[in-house]
């Protein structure tokens, strides 16, 4: 089951997702803090990669290429906003 309305309980920001993109390895906390949620600014550190999905809030980010259980990611504070 996937959720398209994730929210971060750490920064209280909605998690944005971008299909067919992955985050550049140079991404850091300040980049997301200063640029979320503006795609035009985020695009500077996104790499087009079919089959991946880039997720980010203001304090965390992930590039996913397979089904992942967020509950196993201890450092993430993302919950589904549908509940």
mmCIF file with all atom_site columns, N, CA, C and O in Angstrom, residues 3-59:
data_model
loop_
_atom_site.group_PDB
_atom_site.id
_atom_site.type_symbol
_atom_site.label_atom_id
_atom_site.label_alt_id
_atom_site.label_comp_id
_atom_site.label_asym_id
_atom_site.label_entity_id
_atom_site.label_seq_id
_atom_site.pdbx_PDB_ins_code
_atom_site.Cartn_x
_atom_site.Cartn_y
_atom_site.Cartn_z
_atom_site.occupancy
_atom_site.B_iso_or_equiv
_atom_site.pdbx_formal_charge
_atom_site.auth_seq_id
_atom_site.auth_comp_id
_atom_site.auth_asym_id
_atom_site.auth_atom_id
_atom_site.pdbx_PDB_model_num
ATOM 1   N N  . UNK A 1 3  ? 1.159  5.579  0.017   1.00 0.00 ? 3  UNK A N  1
ATOM 2   C CA . UNK A 1 3  ? 0.446  6.780  0.443   1.00 0.00 ? 3  UNK A CA 1
ATOM 3   C C  . UNK A 1 3  ? 0.982  7.962  -0.364  1.00 0.00 ? 3  UNK A C  1
ATOM 4   O O  . UNK A 1 3  ? 2.191  8.154  -0.453  1.00 0.00 ? 3  UNK A O  1
ATOM 5   N N  . UNK A 1 4  ? 0.084  8.738  -0.927  1.00 0.00 ? 4  UNK A N  1
ATOM 6   C CA . UNK A 1 4  ? 0.505  9.921  -1.688  1.00 0.00 ? 4  UNK A CA 1
ATOM 7   C C  . UNK A 1 4  ? 0.293  11.206 -0.889  1.00 0.00 ? 4  UNK A C  1
ATOM 8   O O  . UNK A 1 4  ? 0.376  12.301 -1.421  1.00 0.00 ? 4  UNK A O  1
ATOM 9   N N  . UNK A 1 5  ? 0.004  11.063 0.411   1.00 0.00 ? 5  UNK A N  1
ATOM 10  C CA . UNK A 1 5  ? -0.211 12.224 1.268   1.00 0.00 ? 5  UNK A CA 1
ATOM 11  C C  . UNK A 1 5  ? 0.613  12.093 2.552   1.00 0.00 ? 5  UNK A C  1
ATOM 12  O O  . UNK A 1 5  ? 0.101  12.231 3.658   1.00 0.00 ? 5  UNK A O  1
ATOM 13  N N  . UNK A 1 6  ? 1.902  11.849 2.382   1.00 0.00 ? 6  UNK A N  1
ATOM 14  C CA . UNK A 1 6  ? 2.780  11.722 3.535   1.00 0.00 ? 6  UNK A CA 1
ATOM 15  C C  . UNK A 1 6  ? 3.025  13.089 4.168   1.00 0.00 ? 6  UNK A C  1
ATOM 16  O O  . UNK A 1 6  ? 3.113  14.099 3.482   1.00 0.00 ? 6  UNK A O  1
ATOM 17  N N  . UNK A 1 7  ? 3.148  13.084 5.497   1.00 0.00 ? 7  UNK A N  1
ATOM 18  C CA . UNK A 1 7  ? 3.469  14.299 6.253   1.00 0.00 ? 7  UNK A CA 1
ATOM 19  C C  . UNK A 1 7  ? 4.580  13.958 7.225   1.00 0.00 ? 7  UNK A C  1
ATOM 20  O O  . UNK A 1 7  ? 4.617  12.879 7.788   1.00 0.00 ? 7  UNK A O  1
ATOM 21  N N  . UNK A 1 8  ? 5.489  14.906 7.411   1.00 0.00 ? 8  UNK A N  1
ATOM 22  C CA . UNK A 1 8  ? 6.599  14.711 8.336   1.00 0.00 ? 8  UNK A CA 1
ATOM 23  C C  . UNK A 1 8  ? 6.213  15.250 9.705   1.00 0.00 ? 8  UNK A C  1
ATOM 24  O O  . UNK A 1 8  ? 5.808  16.410 9.826   1.00 0.00 ? 8  UNK A O  1
ATOM 25  N N  . UNK A 1 9  ? 6.347  14.423 10.726  1.00 0.00 ? 9  UNK A N  1
ATOM 26  C CA . UNK A 1 9  ? 6.011  14.864 12.078  1.00 0.00 ? 9  UNK A CA 1
ATOM 27  C C  . UNK A 1 9  ? 7.166  15.646 12.711  1.00 0.00 ? 9  UNK A C  1
ATOM 28  O O  . UNK A 1 9  ? 6.987  16.278 13.744  1.00 0.00 ? 9  UNK A O  1
ATOM 29  N N  . UNK A 1 10 ? 8.341  15.631 12.100  1.00 0.00 ? 10 UNK A N  1
ATOM 30  C CA . UNK A 1 10 ? 9.480  16.388 12.629  1.00 0.00 ? 10 UNK A CA 1
ATOM 31  C C  . UNK A 1 10 ? 9.414  17.860 12.209  1.00 0.00 ? 10 UNK A C  1
ATOM 32  O O  . UNK A 1 10 ? 9.554  18.748 13.032  1.00 0.00 ? 10 UNK A O  1
ATOM 33  N N  . UNK A 1 11 ? 9.187  18.126 10.915  1.00 0.00 ? 11 UNK A N  1
ATOM 34  C CA . UNK A 1 11 ? 9.138  19.516 10.445  1.00 0.00 ? 11 UNK A CA 1
ATOM 35  C C  . UNK A 1 11 ? 7.717  19.970 10.134  1.00 0.00 ? 11 UNK A C  1
ATOM 36  O O  . UNK A 1 11 ? 7.506  21.118 9.761   1.00 0.00 ? 11 UNK A O  1
ATOM 37  N N  . UNK A 1 12 ? 6.735  19.062 10.279  1.00 0.00 ? 12 UNK A N  1
ATOM 38  C CA . UNK A 1 12 ? 5.323  19.351 10.010  1.00 0.00 ? 12 UNK A CA 1
ATOM 39  C C  . UNK A 1 12 ? 5.101  19.863 8.593   1.00 0.00 ? 12 UNK A C  1
ATOM 40  O O  . UNK A 1 12 ? 4.361  20.799 8.351   1.00 0.00 ? 12 UNK A O  1
ATOM 41  N N  . UNK A 1 13 ? 5.803  19.243 7.653   1.00 0.00 ? 13 UNK A N  1
ATOM 42  C CA . UNK A 1 13 ? 5.719  19.627 6.255   1.00 0.00 ? 13 UNK A CA 1
ATOM 43  C C  . UNK A 1 13 ? 5.196  18.460 5.439   1.00 0.00 ? 13 UNK A C  1
ATOM 44  O O  . UNK A 1 13 ? 5.483  17.305 5.765   1.00 0.00 ? 13 UNK A O  1
ATOM 45  N N  . UNK A 1 14 ? 4.444  18.732 4.407   1.00 0.00 ? 14 UNK A N  1
ATOM 46  C CA . UNK A 1 14 ? 3.975  17.667 3.517   1.00 0.00 ? 14 UNK A CA 1
ATOM 47  C C  . UNK A 1 14 ? 5.166  17.140 2.720   1.00 0.00 ? 14 UNK A C  1
ATOM 48  O O  . UNK A 1 14 ? 5.998  17.910 2.256   1.00 0.00 ? 14 UNK A O  1
ATOM 49  N N  . UNK A 1 15 ? 5.224  15.835 2.564   1.00 0.00 ? 15 UNK A N  1
ATOM 50  C CA . UNK A 1 15 ? 6.295  15.199 1.802   1.00 0.00 ? 15 UNK A CA 1
ATOM 51  C C  . UNK A 1 15 ? 5.930  15.268 0.324   1.00 0.00 ? 15 UNK A C  1
ATOM 52  O O  . UNK A 1 15 ? 4.876  14.790 -0.095  1.00 0.00 ? 15 UNK A O  1
ATOM 53  N N  . UNK A 1 16 ? 6.814  15.877 -0.470  1.00 0.00 ? 16 UNK A N  1
ATOM 54  C CA . UNK A 1 16 ? 6.610  15.954 -1.920  1.00 0.00 ? 16 UNK A CA 1
ATOM 55  C C  . UNK A 1 16 ? 7.232  14.732 -2.560  1.00 0.00 ? 16 UNK A C  1
ATOM 56  O O  . UNK A 1 16 ? 8.222  14.193 -2.072  1.00 0.00 ? 16 UNK A O  1
ATOM 57  N N  . UNK A 1 17 ? 6.639  14.287 -3.670  1.00 0.00 ? 17 UNK A N  1
ATOM 58  C CA . UNK A 1 17 ? 7.211  13.158 -4.392  1.00 0.00 ? 17 UNK A CA 1
ATOM 59  C C  . UNK A 1 17 ? 7.298  13.489 -5.866  1.00 0.00 ? 17 UNK A C  1
ATOM 60  O O  . UNK A 1 17 ? 6.465  14.202 -6.408  1.00 0.00 ? 17 UNK A O  1
ATOM 61  N N  . UNK A 1 18 ? 8.351  12.987 -6.480  1.00 0.00 ? 18 UNK A N  1
ATOM 62  C CA . UNK A 1 18 ? 8.630  13.277 -7.879  1.00 0.00 ? 18 UNK A CA 1
ATOM 63  C C  . UNK A 1 18 ? 8.955  11.968 -8.591  1.00 0.00 ? 18 UNK A C  1
ATOM 64  O O  . UNK A 1 18 ? 9.979  11.340 -8.312  1.00 0.00 ? 18 UNK A O  1
ATOM 65  N N  . UNK A 1 19 ? 8.074  11.562 -9.490  1.00 0.00 ? 19 UNK A N  1
ATOM 66  C CA . UNK A 1 19 ? 8.252  10.315 -10.231 1.00 0.00 ? 19 UNK A CA 1
ATOM 67  C C  . UNK A 1 19 ? 9.379  10.439 -11.254 1.00 0.00 ? 19 UNK A C  1
ATOM 68  O O  . UNK A 1 19 ? 9.531  11.479 -11.901 1.00 0.00 ? 19 UNK A O  1
ATOM 69  N N  . UNK A 1 20 ? 10.128 9.369  -11.384 1.00 0.00 ? 20 UNK A N  1
ATOM 70  C CA . UNK A 1 20 ? 11.228 9.261  -12.352 1.00 0.00 ? 20 UNK A CA 1
ATOM 71  C C  . UNK A 1 20 ? 12.365 10.237 -12.093 1.00 0.00 ? 20 UNK A C  1
ATOM 72  O O  . UNK A 1 20 ? 13.038 10.702 -13.014 1.00 0.00 ? 20 UNK A O  1
ATOM 73  N N  . UNK A 1 21 ? 12.578 10.562 -10.809 1.00 0.00 ? 21 UNK A N  1
ATOM 74  C CA . UNK A 1 21 ? 13.716 11.385 -10.397 1.00 0.00 ? 21 UNK A CA 1
ATOM 75  C C  . UNK A 1 21 ? 14.387 10.751 -9.189  1.00 0.00 ? 21 UNK A C  1
ATOM 76  O O  . UNK A 1 21 ? 13.753 10.054 -8.413  1.00 0.00 ? 21 UNK A O  1
ATOM 77  N N  . UNK A 1 22 ? 15.664 11.044 -9.038  1.00 0.00 ? 22 UNK A N  1
ATOM 78  C CA . UNK A 1 22 ? 16.424 10.655 -7.870  1.00 0.00 ? 22 UNK A CA 1
ATOM 79  C C  . UNK A 1 22 ? 17.191 11.891 -7.389  1.00 0.00 ? 22 UNK A C  1
ATOM 80  O O  . UNK A 1 22 ? 17.449 12.800 -8.179  1.00 0.00 ? 22 UNK A O  1
ATOM 81  N N  . UNK A 1 23 ? 17.520 11.951 -6.110  1.00 0.00 ? 23 UNK A N  1
ATOM 82  C CA . UNK A 1 23 ? 18.252 13.104 -5.576  1.00 0.00 ? 23 UNK A CA 1
ATOM 83  C C  . UNK A 1 23 ? 19.745 12.947 -5.817  1.00 0.00 ? 23 UNK A C  1
ATOM 84  O O  . UNK A 1 23 ? 20.297 11.866 -5.665  1.00 0.00 ? 23 UNK A O  1
ATOM 85  N N  . UNK A 1 24 ? 20.402 14.029 -6.158  1.00 0.00 ? 24 UNK A N  1
ATOM 86  C CA . UNK A 1 24 ? 21.847 14.054 -6.298  1.00 0.00 ? 24 UNK A CA 1
ATOM 87  C C  . UNK A 1 24 ? 22.485 13.819 -4.928  1.00 0.00 ? 24 UNK A C  1
ATOM 88  O O  . UNK A 1 24 ? 21.926 14.215 -3.898  1.00 0.00 ? 24 UNK A O  1
ATOM 89  N N  . UNK A 1 25 ? 23.633 13.183 -4.902  1.00 0.00 ? 25 UNK A N  1
ATOM 90  C CA . UNK A 1 25 ? 24.300 12.876 -3.633  1.00 0.00 ? 25 UNK A CA 1
ATOM 91  C C  . UNK A 1 25 ? 24.744 14.120 -2.874  1.00 0.00 ? 25 UNK A C  1
ATOM 92  O O  . UNK A 1 25 ? 25.008 14.067 -1.680  1.00 0.00 ? 25 UNK A O  1
ATOM 93  N N  . UNK A 1 26 ? 24.812 15.264 -3.545  1.00 0.00 ? 26 UNK A N  1
ATOM 94  C CA . UNK A 1 26 ? 25.254 16.497 -2.888  1.00 0.00 ? 26 UNK A CA 1
ATOM 95  C C  . UNK A 1 26 ? 24.140 17.186 -2.094  1.00 0.00 ? 26 UNK A C  1
ATOM 96  O O  . UNK A 1 26 ? 24.385 18.202 -1.439  1.00 0.00 ? 26 UNK A O  1
ATOM 97  N N  . UNK A 1 27 ? 22.930 16.637 -2.120  1.00 0.00 ? 27 UNK A N  1
ATOM 98  C CA . UNK A 1 27 ? 21.816 17.230 -1.372  1.00 0.00 ? 27 UNK A CA 1
ATOM 99  C C  . UNK A 1 27 ? 22.126 17.254 0.120   1.00 0.00 ? 27 UNK A C  1
ATOM 100 O O  . UNK A 1 27 ? 22.751 16.329 0.639   1.00 0.00 ? 27 UNK A O  1
ATOM 101 N N  . UNK A 1 28 ? 21.683 18.311 0.790   1.00 0.00 ? 28 UNK A N  1
ATOM 102 C CA . UNK A 1 28 ? 21.856 18.398 2.232   1.00 0.00 ? 28 UNK A CA 1
ATOM 103 C C  . UNK A 1 28 ? 20.642 19.076 2.863   1.00 0.00 ? 28 UNK A C  1
ATOM 104 O O  . UNK A 1 28 ? 19.755 19.565 2.171   1.00 0.00 ? 28 UNK A O  1
ATOM 105 N N  . UNK A 1 29 ? 20.639 19.086 4.176   1.00 0.00 ? 29 UNK A N  1
ATOM 106 C CA . UNK A 1 29 ? 19.515 19.632 4.938   1.00 0.00 ? 29 UNK A CA 1
ATOM 107 C C  . UNK A 1 29 ? 19.172 21.059 4.514   1.00 0.00 ? 29 UNK A C  1
ATOM 108 O O  . UNK A 1 29 ? 18.009 21.388 4.290   1.00 0.00 ? 29 UNK A O  1
ATOM 109 N N  . UNK A 1 30 ? 20.171 21.929 4.418   1.00 0.00 ? 30 UNK A N  1
ATOM 110 C CA . UNK A 1 30 ? 19.904 23.332 4.079   1.00 0.00 ? 30 UNK A CA 1
ATOM 111 C C  . UNK A 1 30 ? 19.312 23.498 2.689   1.00 0.00 ? 30 UNK A C  1
ATOM 112 O O  . UNK A 1 30 ? 18.484 24.386 2.464   1.00 0.00 ? 30 UNK A O  1
ATOM 113 N N  . UNK A 1 31 ? 19.704 22.633 1.744   1.00 0.00 ? 31 UNK A N  1
ATOM 114 C CA . UNK A 1 31 ? 19.123 22.697 0.401   1.00 0.00 ? 31 UNK A CA 1
ATOM 115 C C  . UNK A 1 31 ? 17.609 22.525 0.469   1.00 0.00 ? 31 UNK A C  1
ATOM 116 O O  . UNK A 1 31 ? 16.854 23.306 -0.105  1.00 0.00 ? 31 UNK A O  1
ATOM 117 N N  . UNK A 1 32 ? 17.153 21.505 1.197   1.00 0.00 ? 32 UNK A N  1
ATOM 118 C CA . UNK A 1 32 ? 15.713 21.264 1.297   1.00 0.00 ? 32 UNK A CA 1
ATOM 119 C C  . UNK A 1 32 ? 15.024 22.313 2.157   1.00 0.00 ? 32 UNK A C  1
ATOM 120 O O  . UNK A 1 32 ? 13.914 22.748 1.846   1.00 0.00 ? 32 UNK A O  1
ATOM 121 N N  . UNK A 1 33 ? 15.657 22.727 3.212   1.00 0.00 ? 33 UNK A N  1
ATOM 122 C CA . UNK A 1 33 ? 15.076 23.742 4.093   1.00 0.00 ? 33 UNK A CA 1
ATOM 123 C C  . UNK A 1 33 ? 14.813 25.038 3.327   1.00 0.00 ? 33 UNK A C  1
ATOM 124 O O  . UNK A 1 33 ? 13.802 25.697 3.528   1.00 0.00 ? 33 UNK A O  1
ATOM 125 N N  . UNK A 1 34 ? 15.718 25.388 2.424   1.00 0.00 ? 34 UNK A N  1
ATOM 126 C CA . UNK A 1 34 ? 15.603 26.640 1.674   1.00 0.00 ? 34 UNK A CA 1
ATOM 127 C C  . UNK A 1 34 ? 14.764 26.540 0.402   1.00 0.00 ? 34 UNK A C  1
ATOM 128 O O  . UNK A 1 34 ? 14.286 27.564 -0.091  1.00 0.00 ? 34 UNK A O  1
ATOM 129 N N  . UNK A 1 35 ? 14.585 25.343 -0.149  1.00 0.00 ? 35 UNK A N  1
ATOM 130 C CA . UNK A 1 35 ? 13.958 25.221 -1.471  1.00 0.00 ? 35 UNK A CA 1
ATOM 131 C C  . UNK A 1 35 ? 12.622 24.492 -1.524  1.00 0.00 ? 35 UNK A C  1
ATOM 132 O O  . UNK A 1 35 ? 11.941 24.549 -2.541  1.00 0.00 ? 35 UNK A O  1
ATOM 133 N N  . UNK A 1 36 ? 12.248 23.796 -0.470  1.00 0.00 ? 36 UNK A N  1
ATOM 134 C CA . UNK A 1 36 ? 10.960 23.075 -0.477  1.00 0.00 ? 36 UNK A CA 1
ATOM 135 C C  . UNK A 1 36 ? 9.814  24.068 -0.436  1.00 0.00 ? 36 UNK A C  1
ATOM 136 O O  . UNK A 1 36 ? 9.903  25.051 0.278   1.00 0.00 ? 36 UNK A O  1
ATOM 137 N N  . UNK A 1 37 ? 8.742  23.869 -1.120  1.00 0.00 ? 37 UNK A N  1
ATOM 138 C CA . UNK A 1 37 ? 8.428  22.758 -2.033  1.00 0.00 ? 37 UNK A CA 1
ATOM 139 C C  . UNK A 1 37 ? 8.527  23.160 -3.509  1.00 0.00 ? 37 UNK A C  1
ATOM 140 O O  . UNK A 1 37 ? 7.849  22.587 -4.350  1.00 0.00 ? 37 UNK A O  1
ATOM 141 N N  . UNK A 1 38 ? 9.351  24.148 -3.836  1.00 0.00 ? 38 UNK A N  1
ATOM 142 C CA . UNK A 1 38 ? 9.382  24.693 -5.199  1.00 0.00 ? 38 UNK A CA 1
ATOM 143 C C  . UNK A 1 38 ? 10.178 23.816 -6.157  1.00 0.00 ? 38 UNK A C  1
ATOM 144 O O  . UNK A 1 38 ? 11.402 23.778 -6.098  1.00 0.00 ? 38 UNK A O  1
ATOM 145 N N  . UNK A 1 39 ? 9.460  23.140 -7.061  1.00 0.00 ? 39 UNK A N  1
ATOM 146 C CA . UNK A 1 39 ? 10.086 22.232 -8.019  1.00 0.00 ? 39 UNK A CA 1
ATOM 147 C C  . UNK A 1 39 ? 11.166 22.939 -8.825  1.00 0.00 ? 39 UNK A C  1
ATOM 148 O O  . UNK A 1 39 ? 12.227 22.372 -9.074  1.00 0.00 ? 39 UNK A O  1
ATOM 149 N N  . UNK A 1 40 ? 10.928 24.176 -9.220  1.00 0.00 ? 40 UNK A N  1
ATOM 150 C CA . UNK A 1 40 ? 11.901 24.899 -10.052 1.00 0.00 ? 40 UNK A CA 1
ATOM 151 C C  . UNK A 1 40 ? 13.248 25.032 -9.333  1.00 0.00 ? 40 UNK A C  1
ATOM 152 O O  . UNK A 1 40 ? 14.297 25.010 -9.968  1.00 0.00 ? 40 UNK A O  1
ATOM 153 N N  . UNK A 1 41 ? 13.241 25.158 -8.016  1.00 0.00 ? 41 UNK A N  1
ATOM 154 C CA . UNK A 1 41 ? 14.480 25.251 -7.247  1.00 0.00 ? 41 UNK A CA 1
ATOM 155 C C  . UNK A 1 41 ? 15.054 23.871 -6.939  1.00 0.00 ? 41 UNK A C  1
ATOM 156 O O  . UNK A 1 41 ? 16.262 23.663 -6.974  1.00 0.00 ? 41 UNK A O  1
ATOM 157 N N  . UNK A 1 42 ? 14.178 22.910 -6.639  1.00 0.00 ? 42 UNK A N  1
ATOM 158 C CA . UNK A 1 42 ? 14.617 21.544 -6.327  1.00 0.00 ? 42 UNK A CA 1
ATOM 159 C C  . UNK A 1 42 ? 15.257 20.870 -7.537  1.00 0.00 ? 42 UNK A C  1
ATOM 160 O O  . UNK A 1 42 ? 16.166 20.054 -7.400  1.00 0.00 ? 42 UNK A O  1
ATOM 161 N N  . UNK A 1 43 ? 14.793 21.217 -8.718  1.00 0.00 ? 43 UNK A N  1
ATOM 162 C CA . UNK A 1 43 ? 15.250 20.604 -9.971  1.00 0.00 ? 43 UNK A CA 1
ATOM 163 C C  . UNK A 1 43 ? 16.775 20.655 -10.113 1.00 0.00 ? 43 UNK A C  1
ATOM 164 O O  . UNK A 1 43 ? 17.376 19.800 -10.747 1.00 0.00 ? 43 UNK A O  1
ATOM 165 N N  . UNK A 1 44 ? 17.414 21.645 -9.476  1.00 0.00 ? 44 UNK A N  1
ATOM 166 C CA . UNK A 1 44 ? 18.861 21.799 -9.582  1.00 0.00 ? 44 UNK A CA 1
ATOM 167 C C  . UNK A 1 44 ? 19.621 20.568 -9.070  1.00 0.00 ? 44 UNK A C  1
ATOM 168 O O  . UNK A 1 44 ? 20.738 20.301 -9.516  1.00 0.00 ? 44 UNK A O  1
ATOM 169 N N  . UNK A 1 45 ? 19.007 19.808 -8.166  1.00 0.00 ? 45 UNK A N  1
ATOM 170 C CA . UNK A 1 45 ? 19.700 18.643 -7.594  1.00 0.00 ? 45 UNK A CA 1
ATOM 171 C C  . UNK A 1 45 ? 18.936 17.344 -7.837  1.00 0.00 ? 45 UNK A C  1
ATOM 172 O O  . UNK A 1 45 ? 19.079 16.385 -7.097  1.00 0.00 ? 45 UNK A O  1
ATOM 173 N N  . UNK A 1 46 ? 18.138 17.341 -8.909  1.00 0.00 ? 46 UNK A N  1
ATOM 174 C CA . UNK A 1 46 ? 17.391 16.138 -9.271  1.00 0.00 ? 46 UNK A CA 1
ATOM 175 C C  . UNK A 1 46 ? 17.988 15.533 -10.530 1.00 0.00 ? 46 UNK A C  1
ATOM 176 O O  . UNK A 1 46 ? 18.397 16.249 -11.435 1.00 0.00 ? 46 UNK A O  1
ATOM 177 N N  . UNK A 1 47 ? 18.035 14.208 -10.562 1.00 0.00 ? 47 UNK A N  1
ATOM 178 C CA . UNK A 1 47 ? 18.544 13.475 -11.715 1.00 0.00 ? 47 UNK A CA 1
ATOM 179 C C  . UNK A 1 47 ? 17.404 12.640 -12.265 1.00 0.00 ? 47 UNK A C  1
ATOM 180 O O  . UNK A 1 47 ? 16.751 11.892 -11.534 1.00 0.00 ? 47 UNK A O  1
ATOM 181 N N  . UNK A 1 48 ? 17.139 12.771 -13.539 1.00 0.00 ? 48 UNK A N  1
ATOM 182 C CA . UNK A 1 48 ? 16.085 12.008 -14.197 1.00 0.00 ? 48 UNK A CA 1
ATOM 183 C C  . UNK A 1 48 ? 16.503 10.535 -14.227 1.00 0.00 ? 48 UNK A C  1
ATOM 184 O O  . UNK A 1 48 ? 17.595 10.206 -14.698 1.00 0.00 ? 48 UNK A O  1
ATOM 185 N N  . UNK A 1 49 ? 15.667 9.658  -13.680 1.00 0.00 ? 49 UNK A N  1
ATOM 186 C CA . UNK A 1 49 ? 15.971 8.219  -13.672 1.00 0.00 ? 49 UNK A CA 1
ATOM 187 C C  . UNK A 1 49 ? 14.662 7.454  -13.656 1.00 0.00 ? 49 UNK A C  1
ATOM 188 O O  . UNK A 1 49 ? 13.961 7.423  -12.639 1.00 0.00 ? 49 UNK A O  1
ATOM 189 N N  . UNK A 1 50 ? 14.347 6.853  -14.767 1.00 0.00 ? 50 UNK A N  1
ATOM 190 C CA . UNK A 1 50 ? 13.077 6.135  -14.906 1.00 0.00 ? 50 UNK A CA 1
ATOM 191 C C  . UNK A 1 50 ? 12.962 5.024  -13.867 1.00 0.00 ? 50 UNK A C  1
ATOM 192 O O  . UNK A 1 50 ? 13.910 4.319  -13.571 1.00 0.00 ? 50 UNK A O  1
ATOM 193 N N  . UNK A 1 51 ? 11.780 4.916  -13.275 1.00 0.00 ? 51 UNK A N  1
ATOM 194 C CA . UNK A 1 51 ? 11.519 3.859  -12.315 1.00 0.00 ? 51 UNK A CA 1
ATOM 195 C C  . UNK A 1 51 ? 11.860 4.211  -10.876 1.00 0.00 ? 51 UNK A C  1
ATOM 196 O O  . UNK A 1 51 ? 11.681 3.401  -9.985  1.00 0.00 ? 51 UNK A O  1
ATOM 197 N N  . UNK A 1 52 ? 12.366 5.417  -10.642 1.00 0.00 ? 52 UNK A N  1
ATOM 198 C CA . UNK A 1 52 ? 12.666 5.835  -9.278  1.00 0.00 ? 52 UNK A CA 1
ATOM 199 C C  . UNK A 1 52 ? 11.681 6.921  -8.850  1.00 0.00 ? 52 UNK A C  1
ATOM 200 O O  . UNK A 1 52 ? 10.949 7.476  -9.673  1.00 0.00 ? 52 UNK A O  1
ATOM 201 N N  . UNK A 1 53 ? 11.663 7.211  -7.581  1.00 0.00 ? 53 UNK A N  1
ATOM 202 C CA . UNK A 1 53 ? 10.810 8.280  -7.060  1.00 0.00 ? 53 UNK A CA 1
ATOM 203 C C  . UNK A 1 53 ? 11.596 9.007  -5.967  1.00 0.00 ? 53 UNK A C  1
ATOM 204 O O  . UNK A 1 53 ? 12.146 8.385  -5.084  1.00 0.00 ? 53 UNK A O  1
ATOM 205 N N  . UNK A 1 54 ? 11.641 10.325 -6.082  1.00 0.00 ? 54 UNK A N  1
ATOM 206 C CA . UNK A 1 54 ? 12.334 11.161 -5.099  1.00 0.00 ? 54 UNK A CA 1
ATOM 207 C C  . UNK A 1 54 ? 11.304 11.734 -4.135  1.00 0.00 ? 54 UNK A C  1
ATOM 208 O O  . UNK A 1 54 ? 10.297 12.308 -4.560  1.00 0.00 ? 54 UNK A O  1
ATOM 209 N N  . UNK A 1 55 ? 11.547 11.561 -2.844  1.00 0.00 ? 55 UNK A N  1
ATOM 210 C CA . UNK A 1 55 ? 10.673 12.082 -1.790  1.00 0.00 ? 55 UNK A CA 1
ATOM 211 C C  . UNK A 1 55 ? 11.456 13.098 -0.970  1.00 0.00 ? 55 UNK A C  1
ATOM 212 O O  . UNK A 1 55 ? 12.656 12.923 -0.755  1.00 0.00 ? 55 UNK A O  1
ATOM 213 N N  . UNK A 1 56 ? 10.762 14.127 -0.470  1.00 0.00 ? 56 UNK A N  1
ATOM 214 C CA . UNK A 1 56 ? 11.429 15.088 0.415   1.00 0.00 ? 56 UNK A CA 1
ATOM 215 C C  . UNK A 1 56 ? 10.421 15.919 1.190   1.00 0.00 ? 56 UNK A C  1
ATOM 216 O O  . UNK A 1 56 ? 9.338  16.232 0.696   1.00 0.00 ? 56 UNK A O  1
ATOM 217 N N  . UNK A 1 57 ? 10.806 16.258 2.404   1.00 0.00 ? 57 UNK A N  1
ATOM 218 C CA . UNK A 1 57 ? 10.109 17.270 3.187   1.00 0.00 ? 57 UNK A CA 1
ATOM 219 C C  . UNK A 1 57 ? 11.166 18.352 3.436   1.00 0.00 ? 57 UNK A C  1
ATOM 220 O O  . UNK A 1 57 ? 12.140 18.423 2.698   1.00 0.00 ? 57 UNK A O  1
ATOM 221 N N  . UNK A 1 58 ? 11.031 19.144 4.473   1.00 0.00 ? 58 UNK A N  1
ATOM 222 C CA . UNK A 1 58 ? 12.056 20.160 4.715   1.00 0.00 ? 58 UNK A CA 1
ATOM 223 C C  . UNK A 1 58 ? 13.247 19.633 5.506   1.00 0.00 ? 58 UNK A C  1
ATOM 224 O O  . UNK A 1 58 ? 14.268 20.302 5.578   1.00 0.00 ? 58 UNK A O  1
ATOM 225 N N  . UNK A 1 59 ? 13.132 18.435 6.082   1.00 0.00 ? 59 UNK A N  1
ATOM 226 C CA . UNK A 1 59 ? 14.245 17.954 6.912   1.00 0.00 ? 59 UNK A CA 1
ATOM 227 C C  . UNK A 1 59 ? 14.783 16.578 6.510   1.00 0.00 ? 59 UNK A C  1
ATOM 228 O O  . UNK A 1 59 ? 15.817 16.166 7.027   1.00 0.00 ? 59 UNK A O  1
#
